[in-house]
Amino acid sequence: MDAFKSVSRILVVRLDNIGDILMLSPAVRMVRRAWPEARVTLMASPAGAAVAGLVPGIDEVFVHRALWQDAHGDMAFDPSREQALVRELARRSFDAALIFTSFSQSPFPPAYACYLAGIPVRIGQSREFGGGVLTHWVRPPADDAHQVDRNLHILREVGIPVVGPDVSVVRISVPRAAHARAQTVLQERGVRGDFVVIAPGATCSARRYPVERYAAVAAGLRQAGRTVVVVGGPKDIARGAAVASASGAVSLCGQTDIAVLAALLARARLLIANDSGPMHLADAVDCPMVILYSGTDRESQWAPRHAPARLLRRPTACAPCYRFICPYDLECLAIPPEEVVAQALGLWGETLREAADG
């Protein structure tokens, strides 16, 4: 900790998706407690930046699409892009960079960019050796460690205090304007009282429970007397329309930003979703959930930990596969809609009883 006493401008690097930024929030909270007067800048991907404004403790977001995060290989060969990144990092004169990664990612590409930019303190974790690219090279925990714990591990290992009863709780701050907008949207669509949110989207097809099954789930919930609201981004409009037309649910796909979605989840009685951003948002606002959790990733790494949750998956020999496209017809998600409905109604009743008892 002594090496960081004079730190006043901190760069936090996390170049993934919405859920990854949300699970970074406990670590950001610890950084803010350690340096309450420092300016904290988050370097995030365009996808991750969409939720960064909800994470307390972040003063500024620097959006960058990184070459070393190009999972599909569709970024053009353009060294000037990375040279411009180094210049921009140098211009901002950071004192320290905290580089957060998943178990399958390397901290060395962003750390090297920070080195070339003259950032004197560069902290990250990896099993591989990287010479002096990192000033503080942390040996990571086991690969199956939860992402929240993996993030906090870096801080502990370099002497940054990780303390408090809320140390591993994912928290966000939803603006009042987003809550007001959520209420207006629900009123405009005639949604009154308790409702279930269904989020049928996910970043890759290997994580998506089939839309026709979501439609059957929505229909089953409607038959049980529940109001159903379907949510998602612009890419989910067709999926939302399919679910709504087959079940009578209300689709808000493409009509809300991340902040309003968080406000909707804060009001919802229940979420049904894939392993996706809405799952992590629900955890952050304490919304109970039933998750169709595909075999692409280990539950131990990414599952919600605070809000009541039931994770549904069929055991398969290929899990975890870490694939974007499933070659086996989503056998891990071969879950009948009737089972999903039963789990949802069971959790609904369970949380109602807990609320009455509490």
PDB file of N, CA and C in Angstrom, residues 276-320:
ATOM      1  N   SER A 276     -26.817 -13.613 -18.753  1.00  0.00           N
ATOM      2  CA  SER A 276     -26.731 -12.383 -19.543  1.00  0.00           C
ATOM      3  C   SER A 276     -26.685 -11.167 -18.631  1.00  0.00           C
ATOM      4  N   GLY A 277     -26.584  -9.980 -19.253  1.00  0.00           N
ATOM      5  CA  GLY A 277     -26.546  -8.742 -18.493  1.00  0.00           C
ATOM      6  C   GLY A 277     -27.716  -8.546 -17.553  1.00  0.00           C
ATOM      7  N   PRO A 278     -28.968  -8.786 -17.996  1.00  0.00           N
ATOM      8  CA  PRO A 278     -30.094  -8.626 -17.064  1.00  0.00           C
ATOM      9  C   PRO A 278     -29.984  -9.481 -15.805  1.00  0.00           C
ATOM     10  N   MET A 279     -29.376 -10.664 -15.910  1.00  0.00           N
ATOM     11  CA  MET A 279     -29.165 -11.491 -14.721  1.00  0.00           C
ATOM     12  C   MET A 279     -28.334 -10.729 -13.686  1.00  0.00           C
ATOM     13  N   HIS A 280     -27.264 -10.090 -14.118  1.00  0.00           N
ATOM     14  CA  HIS A 280     -26.402  -9.369 -13.190  1.00  0.00           C
ATOM     15  C   HIS A 280     -27.065  -8.084 -12.692  1.00  0.00           C
ATOM     16  N   LEU A 281     -27.838  -7.426 -13.556  1.00  0.00           N
ATOM     17  CA  LEU A 281     -28.595  -6.253 -13.112  1.00  0.00           C
ATOM     18  C   LEU A 281     -29.595  -6.645 -12.027  1.00  0.00           C
ATOM     19  N   ALA A 282     -30.279  -7.778 -12.225  1.00  0.00           N
ATOM     20  CA  ALA A 282     -31.236  -8.241 -11.226  1.00  0.00           C
ATOM     21  C   ALA A 282     -30.556  -8.509  -9.893  1.00  0.00           C
ATOM     22  N   ASP A 283     -29.371  -9.094  -9.942  1.00  0.00           N
ATOM     23  CA  ASP A 283     -28.633  -9.347  -8.712  1.00  0.00           C
ATOM     24  C   ASP A 283     -28.306  -8.038  -8.001  1.00  0.00           C
ATOM     25  N   ALA A 284     -27.987  -7.014  -8.779  1.00  0.00           N
ATOM     26  CA  ALA A 284     -27.598  -5.724  -8.201  1.00  0.00           C
ATOM     27  C   ALA A 284     -28.771  -4.981  -7.573  1.00  0.00           C
ATOM     28  N   VAL A 285     -30.007  -5.261  -8.021  1.00  0.00           N
ATOM     29  CA  VAL A 285     -31.182  -4.586  -7.452  1.00  0.00           C
ATOM     30  C   VAL A 285     -32.038  -5.537  -6.629  1.00  0.00           C
ATOM     31  N   ASP A 286     -31.499  -6.738  -6.335  1.00  0.00           N
ATOM     32  CA  ASP A 286     -32.146  -7.712  -5.457  1.00  0.00           C
ATOM     33  C   ASP A 286     -33.478  -8.218  -6.015  1.00  0.00           C
ATOM     34  N   CYS A 287     -33.513  -8.448  -7.328  1.00  0.00           N
ATOM     35  CA  CYS A 287     -34.702  -9.006  -7.963  1.00  0.00           C
ATOM     36  C   CYS A 287     -34.559 -10.525  -8.059  1.00  0.00           C
ATOM     37  N   PRO A 288     -35.483 -11.296  -7.498  1.00  0.00           N
ATOM     38  CA  PRO A 288     -35.414 -12.756  -7.622  1.00  0.00           C
ATOM     39  C   PRO A 288     -35.421 -13.172  -9.089  1.00  0.00           C
ATOM     40  N   MET A 289     -34.812 -14.341  -9.379  1.00  0.00           N
ATOM     41  CA  MET A 289     -34.685 -14.708 -10.792  1.00  0.00           C
ATOM     42  C   MET A 289     -34.633 -16.214 -10.991  1.00  0.00           C
ATOM     43  N   VAL A 290     -35.112 -16.615 -12.163  1.00  0.00           N
ATOM     44  CA  VAL A 290     -34.933 -17.970 -12.667  1.00  0.00           C
ATOM     45  C   VAL A 290     -34.090 -17.833 -13.927  1.00  0.00           C
ATOM     46  N   ILE A 291     -32.939 -18.505 -13.952  1.00  0.00           N
ATOM     47  CA  ILE A 291     -31.977 -18.318 -15.037  1.00  0.00           C
ATOM     48  C   ILE A 291     -31.815 -19.604 -15.831  1.00  0.00           C
ATOM     49  N   LEU A 292     -31.983 -19.501 -17.139  1.00  0.00           N
ATOM     50  CA  LEU A 292     -31.667 -20.594 -18.053  1.00  0.00           C
ATOM     51  C   LEU A 292     -30.184 -20.501 -18.323  1.00  0.00           C
ATOM     52  N   TYR A 293     -29.403 -21.238 -17.540  1.00  0.00           N
ATOM     53  CA  TYR A 293     -27.951 -21.075 -17.502  1.00  0.00           C
ATOM     54  C   TYR A 293     -27.295 -22.143 -18.376  1.00  0.00           C
ATOM     55  N   SER A 294     -26.853 -21.765 -19.543  1.00  0.00           N
ATOM     56  CA  SER A 294     -26.293 -22.729 -20.496  1.00  0.00           C
ATOM     57  C   SER A 294     -24.956 -23.272 -19.999  1.00  0.00           C
ATOM     58  N   GLY A 295     -24.458 -24.283 -20.685  1.00  0.00           N
ATOM     59  CA  GLY A 295     -23.196 -24.903 -20.303  1.00  0.00           C
ATOM     60  C   GLY A 295     -21.968 -24.212 -20.852  1.00  0.00           C
ATOM     61  N   THR A 296     -22.111 -22.981 -21.313  1.00  0.00           N
ATOM     62  CA  THR A 296     -20.946 -22.282 -21.854  1.00  0.00           C
ATOM     63  C   THR A 296     -19.942 -21.916 -20.767  1.00  0.00           C
ATOM     64  N   ASP A 297     -20.417 -21.646 -19.555  1.00  0.00           N
ATOM     65  CA  ASP A 297     -19.554 -21.188 -18.463  1.00  0.00           C
ATOM     66  C   ASP A 297     -19.915 -21.886 -17.162  1.00  0.00           C
ATOM     67  N   ARG A 298     -18.978 -21.872 -16.227  1.00  0.00           N
ATOM     68  CA  ARG A 298     -19.231 -22.440 -14.904  1.00  0.00           C
ATOM     69  C   ARG A 298     -20.106 -21.487 -14.083  1.00  0.00           C
ATOM     70  N   GLU A 299     -21.079 -22.053 -13.400  1.00  0.00           N
ATOM     71  CA  GLU A 299     -21.893 -21.247 -12.499  1.00  0.00           C
ATOM     72  C   GLU A 299     -21.042 -20.604 -11.411  1.00  0.00           C
ATOM     73  N   SER A 300     -20.009 -21.304 -10.974  1.00  0.00           N
ATOM     74  CA  SER A 300     -19.175 -20.786  -9.887  1.00  0.00           C
ATOM     75  C   SER A 300     -18.480 -19.480 -10.264  1.00  0.00           C
ATOM     76  N   GLN A 301     -18.303 -19.229 -11.547  1.00  0.00           N
ATOM     77  CA  GLN A 301     -17.591 -18.036 -11.989  1.00  0.00           C
ATOM     78  C   GLN A 301     -18.485 -16.811 -12.128  1.00  0.00           C
ATOM     79  N   TRP A 302     -19.739 -17.015 -12.537  1.00  0.00           N
ATOM     80  CA  TRP A 302     -20.546 -15.878 -12.964  1.00  0.00           C
ATOM     81  C   TRP A 302     -21.927 -15.802 -12.323  1.00  0.00           C
ATOM     82  N   ALA A 303     -22.338 -16.800 -11.571  1.00  0.00           N
ATOM     83  CA  ALA A 303     -23.720 -16.846 -11.086  1.00  0.00           C
ATOM     84  C   ALA A 303     -24.039 -15.692 -10.138  1.00  0.00           C
ATOM     85  N   PRO A 304     -25.317 -15.277 -10.083  1.00  0.00           N
ATOM     86  CA  PRO A 304     -25.730 -14.270  -9.093  1.00  0.00           C
ATOM     87  C   PRO A 304     -25.527 -14.799  -7.682  1.00  0.00           C
ATOM     88  N   ARG A 305     -25.207 -13.885  -6.757  1.00  0.00           N
ATOM     89  CA  ARG A 305     -24.849 -14.326  -5.409  1.00  0.00           C
ATOM     90  C   ARG A 305     -25.666 -13.661  -4.314  1.00  0.00           C
ATOM     91  N   HIS A 306     -26.408 -12.626  -4.636  1.00  0.00           N
ATOM     92  CA  HIS A 306     -27.102 -11.872  -3.596  1.00  0.00           C
ATOM     93  C   HIS A 306     -28.615 -12.082  -3.669  1.00  0.00           C
ATOM     94  N   ALA A 307     -29.196 -11.864  -4.832  1.00  0.00           N
ATOM     95  CA  ALA A 307     -30.642 -12.015  -4.983  1.00  0.00           C
ATOM     96  C   ALA A 307     -31.014 -13.495  -5.039  1.00  0.00           C
ATOM     97  N   PRO A 308     -32.234 -13.854  -4.595  1.00  0.00           N
ATOM     98  CA  PRO A 308     -32.689 -15.246  -4.707  1.00  0.00           C
ATOM     99  C   PRO A 308     -32.656 -15.699  -6.168  1.00  0.00           C
ATOM    100  N   ALA A 309     -32.081 -16.866  -6.425  1.00  0.00           N
ATOM    101  CA  ALA A 309     -31.923 -17.308  -7.810  1.00  0.00           C
ATOM    102  C   ALA A 309     -32.028 -18.822  -7.916  1.00  0.00           C
ATOM    103  N   ARG A 310     -32.667 -19.260  -8.985  1.00  0.00           N
ATOM    104  CA  ARG A 310     -32.696 -20.671  -9.348  1.00  0.00           C
ATOM    105  C   ARG A 310     -32.087 -20.793 -10.743  1.00  0.00           C
ATOM    106  N   LEU A 311     -31.006 -21.540 -10.835  1.00  0.00           N
ATOM    107  CA  LEU A 311     -30.307 -21.728 -12.104  1.00  0.00           C
ATOM    108  C   LEU A 311     -30.683 -23.086 -12.694  1.00  0.00           C
ATOM    109  N   LEU A 312     -31.173 -23.083 -13.912  1.00  0.00           N
ATOM    110  CA  LEU A 312     -31.628 -24.299 -14.570  1.00  0.00           C
ATOM    111  C   LEU A 312     -30.680 -24.659 -15.709  1.00  0.00           C
ATOM    112  N   ARG A 313     -30.183 -25.889 -15.680  1.00  0.00           N
ATOM    113  CA  ARG A 313     -29.308 -26.373 -16.749  1.00  0.00           C
ATOM    114  C   ARG A 313     -29.317 -27.888 -16.722  1.00  0.00           C
ATOM    115  N   ARG A 314     -29.216 -28.507 -17.890  1.00  0.00           N
ATOM    116  CA  ARG A 314     -29.084 -29.944 -17.981  1.00  0.00           C
ATOM    117  C   ARG A 314     -27.602 -30.303 -18.047  1.00  0.00           C
ATOM    118  N   PRO A 315     -27.133 -31.265 -17.259  1.00  0.00           N
ATOM    119  CA  PRO A 315     -25.715 -31.667 -17.317  1.00  0.00           C
ATOM    120  C   PRO A 315     -25.357 -32.209 -18.699  1.00  0.00           C
ATOM    121  N   THR A 316     -24.240 -31.771 -19.234  1.00  0.00           N
ATOM    122  CA  THR A 316     -23.734 -32.263 -20.514  1.00  0.00           C
ATOM    123  C   THR A 316     -22.229 -32.471 -20.414  1.00  0.00           C
ATOM    124  N   ALA A 317     -21.723 -33.415 -21.183  1.00  0.00           N
ATOM    125  CA  ALA A 317     -20.293 -33.732 -21.138  1.00  0.00           C
ATOM    126  C   ALA A 317     -19.434 -32.600 -21.672  1.00  0.00           C
ATOM    127  N   CYS A 318     -19.992 -31.739 -22.489  1.00  0.00           N
ATOM    128  CA  CYS A 318     -19.205 -30.676 -23.129  1.00  0.00           C
ATOM    129  C   CYS A 318     -19.064 -29.427 -22.265  1.00  0.00           C
ATOM    130  N   ALA A 319     -19.765 -29.355 -21.148  1.00  0.00           N
ATOM    131  CA  ALA A 319     -19.729 -28.151 -20.313  1.00  0.00           C
ATOM    132  C   ALA A 319     -18.527 -28.159 -19.372  1.00  0.00           C
ATOM    133  N   PRO A 320     -17.905 -27.006 -19.150  1.00  0.00           N
ATOM    134  CA  PRO A 320     -18.161 -25.731 -19.821  1.00  0.00           C
ATOM    135  C   PRO A 320     -17.435 -25.668 -21.166  1.00  0.00           C
TER     136      PRO A 320
END
